[in-house]
C-alpha positions as YAML, in Angstrom:
chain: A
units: angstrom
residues:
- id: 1
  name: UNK
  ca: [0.00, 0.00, 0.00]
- id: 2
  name: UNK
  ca: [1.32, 3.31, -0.87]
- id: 3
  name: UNK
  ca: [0.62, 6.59, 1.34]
- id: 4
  name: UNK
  ca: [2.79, 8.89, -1.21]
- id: 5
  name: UNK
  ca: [1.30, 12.46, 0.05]
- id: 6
  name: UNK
  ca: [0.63, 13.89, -3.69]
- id: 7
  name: UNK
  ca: [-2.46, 16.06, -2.47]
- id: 8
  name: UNK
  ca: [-2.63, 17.48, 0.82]
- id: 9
  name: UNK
  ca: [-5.57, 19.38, 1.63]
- id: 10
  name: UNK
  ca: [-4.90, 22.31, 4.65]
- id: 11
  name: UNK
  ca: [-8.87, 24.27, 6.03]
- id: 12
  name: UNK
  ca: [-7.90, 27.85, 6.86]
- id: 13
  name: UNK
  ca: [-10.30, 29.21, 9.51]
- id: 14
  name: UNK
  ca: [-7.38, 32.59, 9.49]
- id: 15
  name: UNK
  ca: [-6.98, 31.52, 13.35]
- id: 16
  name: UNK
  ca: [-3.10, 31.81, 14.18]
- id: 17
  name: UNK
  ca: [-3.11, 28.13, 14.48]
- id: 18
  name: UNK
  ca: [-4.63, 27.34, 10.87]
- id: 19
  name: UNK
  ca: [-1.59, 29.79, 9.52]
- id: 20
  name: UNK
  ca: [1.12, 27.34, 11.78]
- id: 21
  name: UNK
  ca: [-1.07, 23.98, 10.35]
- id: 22
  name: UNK
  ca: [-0.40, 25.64, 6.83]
- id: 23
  name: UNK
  ca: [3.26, 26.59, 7.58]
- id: 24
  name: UNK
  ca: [4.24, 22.66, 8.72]
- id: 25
  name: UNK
  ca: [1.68, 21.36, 5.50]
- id: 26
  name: UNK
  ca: [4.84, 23.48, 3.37]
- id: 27
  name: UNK
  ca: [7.42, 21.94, 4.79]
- id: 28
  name: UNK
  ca: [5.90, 18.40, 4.13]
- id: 29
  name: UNK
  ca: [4.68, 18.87, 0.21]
- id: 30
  name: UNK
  ca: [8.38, 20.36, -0.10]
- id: 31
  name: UNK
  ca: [9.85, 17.15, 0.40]
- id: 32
  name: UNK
  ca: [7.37, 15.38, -1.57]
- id: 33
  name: UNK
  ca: [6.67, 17.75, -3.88]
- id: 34
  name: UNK
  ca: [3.34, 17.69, -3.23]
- id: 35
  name: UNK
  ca: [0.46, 19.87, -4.15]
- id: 36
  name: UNK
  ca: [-1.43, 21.79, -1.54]
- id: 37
  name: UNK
  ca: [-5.58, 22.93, -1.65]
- id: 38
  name: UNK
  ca: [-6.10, 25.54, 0.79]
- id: 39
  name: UNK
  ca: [-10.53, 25.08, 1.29]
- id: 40
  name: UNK
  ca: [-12.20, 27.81, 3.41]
- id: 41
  name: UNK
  ca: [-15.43, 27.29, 4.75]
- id: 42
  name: UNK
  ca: [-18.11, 29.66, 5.14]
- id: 43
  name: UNK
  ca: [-20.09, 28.08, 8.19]
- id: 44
  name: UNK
  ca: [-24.05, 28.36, 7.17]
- id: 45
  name: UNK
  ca: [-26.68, 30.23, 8.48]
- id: 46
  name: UNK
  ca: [-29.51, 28.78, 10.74]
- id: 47
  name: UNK
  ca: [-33.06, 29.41, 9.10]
- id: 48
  name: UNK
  ca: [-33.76, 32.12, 11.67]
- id: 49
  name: UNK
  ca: [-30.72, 34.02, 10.58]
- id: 50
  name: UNK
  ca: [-31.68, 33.72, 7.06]
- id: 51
  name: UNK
  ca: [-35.21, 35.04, 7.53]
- id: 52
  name: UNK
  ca: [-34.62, 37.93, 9.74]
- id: 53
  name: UNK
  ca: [-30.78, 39.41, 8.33]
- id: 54
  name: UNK
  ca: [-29.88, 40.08, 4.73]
- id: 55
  name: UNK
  ca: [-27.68, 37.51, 3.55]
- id: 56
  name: UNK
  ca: [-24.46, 38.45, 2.17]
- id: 57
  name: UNK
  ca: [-23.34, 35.23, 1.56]
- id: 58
  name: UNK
  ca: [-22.12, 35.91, -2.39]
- id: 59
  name: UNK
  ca: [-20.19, 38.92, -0.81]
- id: 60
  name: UNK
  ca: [-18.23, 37.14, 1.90]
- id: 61
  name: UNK
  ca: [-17.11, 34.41, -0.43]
- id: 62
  name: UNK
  ca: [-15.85, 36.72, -2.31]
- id: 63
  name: UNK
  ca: [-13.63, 38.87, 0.52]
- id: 64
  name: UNK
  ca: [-12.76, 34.78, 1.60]
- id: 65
  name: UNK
  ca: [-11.66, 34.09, -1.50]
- id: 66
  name: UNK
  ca: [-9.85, 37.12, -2.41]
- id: 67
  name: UNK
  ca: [-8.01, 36.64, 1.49]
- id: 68
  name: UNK
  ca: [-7.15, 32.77, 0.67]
- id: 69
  name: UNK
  ca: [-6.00, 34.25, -2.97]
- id: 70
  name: UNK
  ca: [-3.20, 36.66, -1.20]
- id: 71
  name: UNK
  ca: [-2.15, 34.34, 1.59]
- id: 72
  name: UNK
  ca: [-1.74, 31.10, -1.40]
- id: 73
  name: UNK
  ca: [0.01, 33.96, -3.17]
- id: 74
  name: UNK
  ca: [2.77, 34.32, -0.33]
- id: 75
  name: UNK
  ca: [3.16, 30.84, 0.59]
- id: 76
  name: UNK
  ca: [3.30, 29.63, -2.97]
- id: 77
  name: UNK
  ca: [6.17, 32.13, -3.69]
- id: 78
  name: UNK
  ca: [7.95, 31.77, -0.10]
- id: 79
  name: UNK
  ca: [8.19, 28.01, -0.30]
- id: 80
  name: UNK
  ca: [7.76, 27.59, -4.45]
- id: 81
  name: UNK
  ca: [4.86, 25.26, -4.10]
- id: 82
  name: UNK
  ca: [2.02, 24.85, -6.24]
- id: 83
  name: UNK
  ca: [-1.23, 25.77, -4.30]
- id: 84
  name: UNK
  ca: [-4.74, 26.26, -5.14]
- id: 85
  name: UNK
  ca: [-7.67, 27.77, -2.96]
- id: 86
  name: UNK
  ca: [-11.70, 26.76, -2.25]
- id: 87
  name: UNK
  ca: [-14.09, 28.33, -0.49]
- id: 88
  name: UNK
  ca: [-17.19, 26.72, 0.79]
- id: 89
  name: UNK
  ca: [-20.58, 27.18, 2.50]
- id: 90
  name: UNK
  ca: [-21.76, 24.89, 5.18]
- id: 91
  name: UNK
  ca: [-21.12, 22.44, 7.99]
- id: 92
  name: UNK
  ca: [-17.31, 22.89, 8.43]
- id: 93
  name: UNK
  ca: [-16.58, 19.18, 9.10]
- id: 94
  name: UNK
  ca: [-18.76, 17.93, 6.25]
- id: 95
  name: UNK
  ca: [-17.15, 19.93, 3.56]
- id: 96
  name: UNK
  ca: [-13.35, 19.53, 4.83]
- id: 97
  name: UNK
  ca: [-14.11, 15.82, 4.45]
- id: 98
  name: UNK
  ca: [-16.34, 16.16, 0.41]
- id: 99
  name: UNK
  ca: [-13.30, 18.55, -0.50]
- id: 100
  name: UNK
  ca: [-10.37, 16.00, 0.59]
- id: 101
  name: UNK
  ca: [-12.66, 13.20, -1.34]
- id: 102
  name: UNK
  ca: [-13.24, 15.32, -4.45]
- id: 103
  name: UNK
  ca: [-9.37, 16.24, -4.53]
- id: 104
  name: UNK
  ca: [-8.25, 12.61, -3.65]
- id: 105
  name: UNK
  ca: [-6.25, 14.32, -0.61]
- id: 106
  name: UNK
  ca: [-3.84, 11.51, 0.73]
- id: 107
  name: UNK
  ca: [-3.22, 13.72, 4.17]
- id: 108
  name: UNK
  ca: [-5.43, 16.53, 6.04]
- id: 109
  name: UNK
  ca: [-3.09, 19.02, 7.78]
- id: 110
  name: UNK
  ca: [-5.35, 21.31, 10.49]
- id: 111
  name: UNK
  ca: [-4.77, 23.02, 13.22]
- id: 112
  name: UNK
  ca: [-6.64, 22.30, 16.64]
- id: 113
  name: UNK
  ca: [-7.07, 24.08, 20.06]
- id: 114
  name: UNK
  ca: [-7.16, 21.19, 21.56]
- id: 115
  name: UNK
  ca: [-10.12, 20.08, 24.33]
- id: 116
  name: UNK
  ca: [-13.50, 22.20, 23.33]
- id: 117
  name: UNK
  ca: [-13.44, 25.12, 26.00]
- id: 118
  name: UNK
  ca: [-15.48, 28.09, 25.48]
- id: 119
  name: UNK
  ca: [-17.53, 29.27, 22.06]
- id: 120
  name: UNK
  ca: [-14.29, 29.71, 19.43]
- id: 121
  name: UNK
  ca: [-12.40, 26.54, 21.18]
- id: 122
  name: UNK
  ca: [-15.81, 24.39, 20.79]
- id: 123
  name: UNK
  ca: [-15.89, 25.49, 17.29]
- id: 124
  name: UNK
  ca: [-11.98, 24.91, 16.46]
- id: 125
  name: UNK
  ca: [-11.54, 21.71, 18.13]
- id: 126
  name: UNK
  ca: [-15.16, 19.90, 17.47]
- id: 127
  name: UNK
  ca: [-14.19, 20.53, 14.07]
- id: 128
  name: UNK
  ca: [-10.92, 18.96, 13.87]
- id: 129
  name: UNK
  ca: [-12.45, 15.82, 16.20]
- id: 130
  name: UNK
  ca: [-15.42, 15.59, 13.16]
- id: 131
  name: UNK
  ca: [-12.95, 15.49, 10.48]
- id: 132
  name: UNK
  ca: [-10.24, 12.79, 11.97]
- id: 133
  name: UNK
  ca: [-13.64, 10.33, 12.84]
- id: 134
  name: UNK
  ca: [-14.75, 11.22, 9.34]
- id: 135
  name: UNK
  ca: [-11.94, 11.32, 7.40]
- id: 136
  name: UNK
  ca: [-11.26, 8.59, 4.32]
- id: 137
  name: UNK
  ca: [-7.70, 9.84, 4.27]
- id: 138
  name: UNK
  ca: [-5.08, 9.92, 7.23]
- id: 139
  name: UNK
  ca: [-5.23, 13.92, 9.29]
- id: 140
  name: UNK
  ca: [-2.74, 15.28, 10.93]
- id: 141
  name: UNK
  ca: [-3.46, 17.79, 14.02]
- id: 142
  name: UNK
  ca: [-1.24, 20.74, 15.30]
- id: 143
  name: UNK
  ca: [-2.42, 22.07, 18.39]
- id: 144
  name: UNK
  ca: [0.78, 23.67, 19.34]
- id: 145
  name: UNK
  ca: [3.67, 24.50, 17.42]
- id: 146
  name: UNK
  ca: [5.12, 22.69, 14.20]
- id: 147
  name: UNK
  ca: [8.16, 20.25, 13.50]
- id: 148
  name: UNK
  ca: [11.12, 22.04, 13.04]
- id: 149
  name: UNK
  ca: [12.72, 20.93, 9.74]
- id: 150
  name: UNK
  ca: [12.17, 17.40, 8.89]
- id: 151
  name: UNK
  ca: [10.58, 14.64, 11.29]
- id: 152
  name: UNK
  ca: [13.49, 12.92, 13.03]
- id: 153
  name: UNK
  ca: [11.02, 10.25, 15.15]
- id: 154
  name: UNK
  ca: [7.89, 8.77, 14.84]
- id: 155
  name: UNK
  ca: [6.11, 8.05, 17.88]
- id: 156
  name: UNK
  ca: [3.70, 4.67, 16.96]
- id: 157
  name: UNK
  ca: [2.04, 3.45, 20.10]
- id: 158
  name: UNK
  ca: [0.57, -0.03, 19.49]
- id: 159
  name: UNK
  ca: [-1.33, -2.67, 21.38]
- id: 160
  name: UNK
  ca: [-1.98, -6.23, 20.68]
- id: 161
  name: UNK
  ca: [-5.27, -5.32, 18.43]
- id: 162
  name: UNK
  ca: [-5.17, -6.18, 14.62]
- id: 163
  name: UNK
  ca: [-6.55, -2.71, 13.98]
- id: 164
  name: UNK
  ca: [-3.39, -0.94, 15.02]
- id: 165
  name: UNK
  ca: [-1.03, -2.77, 12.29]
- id: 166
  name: UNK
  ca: [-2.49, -0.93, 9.63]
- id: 167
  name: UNK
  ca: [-0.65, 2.25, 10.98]
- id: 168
  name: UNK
  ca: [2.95, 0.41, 10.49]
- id: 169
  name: UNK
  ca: [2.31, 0.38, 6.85]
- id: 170
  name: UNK
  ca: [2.03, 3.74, 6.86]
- id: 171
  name: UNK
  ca: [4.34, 4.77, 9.28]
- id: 172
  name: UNK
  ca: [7.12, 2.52, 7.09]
- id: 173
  name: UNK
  ca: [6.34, 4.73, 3.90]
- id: 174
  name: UNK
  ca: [6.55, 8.23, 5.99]
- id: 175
  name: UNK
  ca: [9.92, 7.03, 7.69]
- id: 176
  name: UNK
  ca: [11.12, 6.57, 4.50]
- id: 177
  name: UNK
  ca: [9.83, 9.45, 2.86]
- id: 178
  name: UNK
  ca: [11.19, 11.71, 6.15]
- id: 179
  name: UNK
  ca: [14.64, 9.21, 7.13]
- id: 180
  name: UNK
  ca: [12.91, 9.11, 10.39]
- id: 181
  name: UNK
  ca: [12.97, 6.56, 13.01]
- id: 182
  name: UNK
  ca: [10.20, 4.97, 14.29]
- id: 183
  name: UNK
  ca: [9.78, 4.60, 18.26]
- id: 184
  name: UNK
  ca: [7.61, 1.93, 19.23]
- id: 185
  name: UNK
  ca: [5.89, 2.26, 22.62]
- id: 186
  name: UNK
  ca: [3.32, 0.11, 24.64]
- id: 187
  name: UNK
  ca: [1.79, 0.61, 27.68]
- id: 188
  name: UNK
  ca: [1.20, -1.89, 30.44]
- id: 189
  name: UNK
  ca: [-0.95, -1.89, 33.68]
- id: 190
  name: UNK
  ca: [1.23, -2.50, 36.67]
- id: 191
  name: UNK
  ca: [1.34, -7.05, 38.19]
- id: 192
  name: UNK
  ca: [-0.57, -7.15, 34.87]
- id: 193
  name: UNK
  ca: [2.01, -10.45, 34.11]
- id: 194
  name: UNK
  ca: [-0.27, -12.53, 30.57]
- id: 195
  name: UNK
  ca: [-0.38, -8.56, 29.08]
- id: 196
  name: UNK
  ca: [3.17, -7.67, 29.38]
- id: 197
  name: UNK
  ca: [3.90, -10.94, 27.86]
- id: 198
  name: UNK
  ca: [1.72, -10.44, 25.01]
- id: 199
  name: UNK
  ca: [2.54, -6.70, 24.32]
- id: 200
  name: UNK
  ca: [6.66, -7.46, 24.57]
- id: 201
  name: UNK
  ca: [5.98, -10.11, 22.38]
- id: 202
  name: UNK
  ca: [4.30, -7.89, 19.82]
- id: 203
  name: UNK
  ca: [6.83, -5.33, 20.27]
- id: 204
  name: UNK
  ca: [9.16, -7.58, 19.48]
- id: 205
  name: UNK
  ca: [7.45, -8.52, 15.97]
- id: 206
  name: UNK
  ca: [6.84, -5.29, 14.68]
- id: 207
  name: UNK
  ca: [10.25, -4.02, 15.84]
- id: 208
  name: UNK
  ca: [11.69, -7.00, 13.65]
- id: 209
  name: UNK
  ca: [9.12, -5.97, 10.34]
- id: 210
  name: UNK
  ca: [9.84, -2.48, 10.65]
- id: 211
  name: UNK
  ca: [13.81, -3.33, 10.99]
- id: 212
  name: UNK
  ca: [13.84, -5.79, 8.63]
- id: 213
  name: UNK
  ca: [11.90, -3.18, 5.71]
- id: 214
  name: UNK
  ca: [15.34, -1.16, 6.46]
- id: 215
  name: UNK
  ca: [14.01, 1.57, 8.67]
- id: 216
  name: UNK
  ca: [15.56, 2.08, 12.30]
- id: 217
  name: UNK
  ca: [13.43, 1.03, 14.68]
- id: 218
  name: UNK
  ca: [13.17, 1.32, 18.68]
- id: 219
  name: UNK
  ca: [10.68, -0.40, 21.03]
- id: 220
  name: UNK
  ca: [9.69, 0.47, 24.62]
- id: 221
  name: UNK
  ca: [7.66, -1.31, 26.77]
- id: 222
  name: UNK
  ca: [6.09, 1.36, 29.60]
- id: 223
  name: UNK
  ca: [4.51, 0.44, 32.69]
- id: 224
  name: UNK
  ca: [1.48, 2.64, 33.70]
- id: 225
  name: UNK
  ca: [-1.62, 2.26, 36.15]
- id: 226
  name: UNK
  ca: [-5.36, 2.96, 35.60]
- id: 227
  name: UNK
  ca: [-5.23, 5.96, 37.49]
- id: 228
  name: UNK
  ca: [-3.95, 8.02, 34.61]
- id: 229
  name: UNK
  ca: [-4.96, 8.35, 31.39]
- id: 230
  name: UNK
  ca: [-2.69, 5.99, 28.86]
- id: 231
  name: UNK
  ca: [-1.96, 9.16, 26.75]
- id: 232
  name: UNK
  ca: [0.20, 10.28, 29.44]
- id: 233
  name: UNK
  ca: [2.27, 7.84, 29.98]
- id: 234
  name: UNK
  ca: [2.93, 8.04, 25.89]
- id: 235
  name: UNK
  ca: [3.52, 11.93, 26.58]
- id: 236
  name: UNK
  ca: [6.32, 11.09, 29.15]
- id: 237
  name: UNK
  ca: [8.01, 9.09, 26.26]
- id: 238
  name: UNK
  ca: [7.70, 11.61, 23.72]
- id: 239
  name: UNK
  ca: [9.90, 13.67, 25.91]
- id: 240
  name: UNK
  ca: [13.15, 11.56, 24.96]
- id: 241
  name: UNK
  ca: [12.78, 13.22, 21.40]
- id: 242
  name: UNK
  ca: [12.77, 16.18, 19.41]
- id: 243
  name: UNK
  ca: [11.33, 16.79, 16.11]
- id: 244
  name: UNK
  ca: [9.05, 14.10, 16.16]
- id: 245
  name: UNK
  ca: [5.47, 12.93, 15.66]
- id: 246
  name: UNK
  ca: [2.80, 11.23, 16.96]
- id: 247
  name: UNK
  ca: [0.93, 8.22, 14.29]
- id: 248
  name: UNK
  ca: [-2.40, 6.98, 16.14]
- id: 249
  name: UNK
  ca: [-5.30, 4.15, 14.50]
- id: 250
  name: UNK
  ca: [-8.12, 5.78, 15.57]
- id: 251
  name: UNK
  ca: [-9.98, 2.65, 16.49]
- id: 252
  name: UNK
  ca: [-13.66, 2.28, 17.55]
- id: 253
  name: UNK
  ca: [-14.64, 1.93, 20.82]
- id: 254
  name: UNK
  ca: [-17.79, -0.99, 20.43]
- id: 255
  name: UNK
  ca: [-18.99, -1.48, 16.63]
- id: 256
  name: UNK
  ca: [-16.39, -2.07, 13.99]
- id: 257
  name: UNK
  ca: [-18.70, 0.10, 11.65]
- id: 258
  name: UNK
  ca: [-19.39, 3.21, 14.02]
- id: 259
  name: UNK
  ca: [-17.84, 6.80, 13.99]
- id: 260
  name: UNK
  ca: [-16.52, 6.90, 16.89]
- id: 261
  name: UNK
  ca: [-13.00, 7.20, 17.85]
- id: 262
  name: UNK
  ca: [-11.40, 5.72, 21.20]
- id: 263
  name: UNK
  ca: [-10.99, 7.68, 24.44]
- id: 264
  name: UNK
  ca: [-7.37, 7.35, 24.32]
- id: 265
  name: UNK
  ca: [-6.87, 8.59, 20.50]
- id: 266
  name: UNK
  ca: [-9.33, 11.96, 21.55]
- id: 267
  name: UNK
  ca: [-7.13, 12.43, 24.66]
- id: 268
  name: UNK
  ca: [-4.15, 12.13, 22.37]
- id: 269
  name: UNK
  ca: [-5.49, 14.38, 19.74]
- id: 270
  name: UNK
  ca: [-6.77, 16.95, 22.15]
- id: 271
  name: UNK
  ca: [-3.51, 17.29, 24.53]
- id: 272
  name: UNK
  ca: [-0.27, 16.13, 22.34]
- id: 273
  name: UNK
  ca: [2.31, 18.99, 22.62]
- id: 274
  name: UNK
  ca: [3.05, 17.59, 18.82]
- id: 275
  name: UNK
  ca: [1.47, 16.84, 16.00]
- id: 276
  name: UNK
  ca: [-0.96, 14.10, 15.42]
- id: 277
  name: UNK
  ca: [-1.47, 12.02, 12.24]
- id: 278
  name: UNK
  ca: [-4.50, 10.20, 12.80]
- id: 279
  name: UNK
  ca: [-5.42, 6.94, 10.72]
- id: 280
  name: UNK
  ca: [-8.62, 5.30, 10.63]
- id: 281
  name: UNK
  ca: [-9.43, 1.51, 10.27]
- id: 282
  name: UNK
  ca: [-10.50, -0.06, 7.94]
- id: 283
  name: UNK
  ca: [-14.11, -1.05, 7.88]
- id: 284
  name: UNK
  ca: [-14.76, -4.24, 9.05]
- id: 285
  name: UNK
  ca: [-18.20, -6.28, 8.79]
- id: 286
  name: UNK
  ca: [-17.49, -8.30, 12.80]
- id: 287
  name: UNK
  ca: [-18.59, -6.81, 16.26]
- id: 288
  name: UNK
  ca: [-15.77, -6.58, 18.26]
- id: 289
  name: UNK
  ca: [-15.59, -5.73, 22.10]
- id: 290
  name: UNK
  ca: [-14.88, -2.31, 23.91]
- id: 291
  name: UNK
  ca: [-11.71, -0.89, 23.92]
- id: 292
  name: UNK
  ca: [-9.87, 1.95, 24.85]
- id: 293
  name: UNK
  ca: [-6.56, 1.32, 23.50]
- id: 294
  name: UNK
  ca: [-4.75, 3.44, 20.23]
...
């Protein structure tokens, strides 16, 4: 399978953060020389607002578009990228995810504020959450600041589900892509004795595939309790790097064929000091029990 980032799509909402989400989505199609679609979306209107205020809507697409024309302008001629710009009306999330079909996107690049807090927080980060549990294509999150240069280490935290595998795949072709090293990491629940047997075990096999594909490789087995969140524990071991990234399956919780994402991929999403790319299964036609792993 190949994940060779031709099209990457990057929403500007003009927040400071959508400008940083852009910045990092530059340095990425420069080393694939990749082409970048900048979409804006004009958020409609309730019925209410319709009936009772003129709508302007033809007028602010056009001061949108013109805006999106000036800032493509500058990054295309900063960075000598080929960019185009859309602008859009209607549910944020639903047209990030029809625009990244309809241009075949193979990555999402957005900015985030993280945890919905407060009216322009709810609407930043409820977006973002929307589009990586919609998203056909993998979507990478900033919430802070971006990867300085190229991506020295990618953080892959895996479990013993089948889900999560699919993410080495793509983590192989980005390592590649970036000469990065991929970090392994597991977490395991303290006298927890049949787990950490299976989990060092599975460590142990995808340290060997992703070694033997010729990409360096590192594994770490961490030991945790269920008082804390496992994100954290997979925070503390980001902490031995720099320049890297966090790669995350974001796996359902119950049904194989529902849209929701797992507590521990939000938490990661929401809090992670460094980018997210965030990959969803593949559809699957089994049940298959609870979880709350990545």
């Amino acid at each position: 399978m190949s994940v060779k980032s031709t099209k990457i799509l990057v929403p500007i909402g003009f927040s400071d953060q959508s400008i940083i989400a852009l910045d990092q989505a530059c340095s990425f199609a420069k080393l694939d020389n990749a082409k970048l679609f900048l979409l804006s979306v004009i958020e409609e209107r309730s019925t209410m607002e319709t009936l009772f205020m003129d709508d302007n809507s033809h007028e602010l697409k056009k001061k949108v578009h013109s805006r999106l024309e000036e800032l493509a302008s500058k990054f295309s001629g900063n960075h000598k990228l080929e960019i185009d710009i859309m602008v859009s009306q209607g549910k944020i999330y639903n047209k990030i995810n029809e625009a990244a079909e309809m241009v075949d996107a193979d990555l999402i690049i957005m900015g985030t504020n993280g945890s919905p807090q407060g009216r322009i927080k709810r609407f930043i980060g409820s977006n973002a959450e929307r589009v990586v549990r919609l998203s056909k294509c993998p979507v990478m999150t900033i919430k802070g600041d971006t990867i300085k240069g190229k991506c020295k280490n990618i953080i892959l935290p895996v479990d013993t589900e089948k889900e999560t595998k699919e993410k080495v795949t793509y983590a192989l072709n980005y390592a590649r892509k970036w000469g990065a090293t991929i970090n392994l990491v597991s977490v395991v629940l303290k006298e927890n004795s049949s787990e950490r047997k299976k989990l060092e075990m599975n460590l142990n096999q995808v340290e060997k595939f992703v070694s033997n594909a010729g990409v360096k490789c590192t594994s770490c087995l961490v030991e945790g309790d269920d008082k804390q969140n496992l994100g954290d524990y997979i925070f503390d071991f980001q902490k031995n790097f720099d320049d890297d990234i966090f790669m995350i399956m974001t796996k359902k919780e119950e049904l194989s064929l529902s849209k929701n994402i797992s507590v521990t991929s939000r938490y990661i999403i929401n809090n992670s000091p460094i980018p997210v790319i965030s990959i969803r299964p593949k559809e699957r036609k089994h049940l298959t029990g609870p979880t709350t792993a990545f």
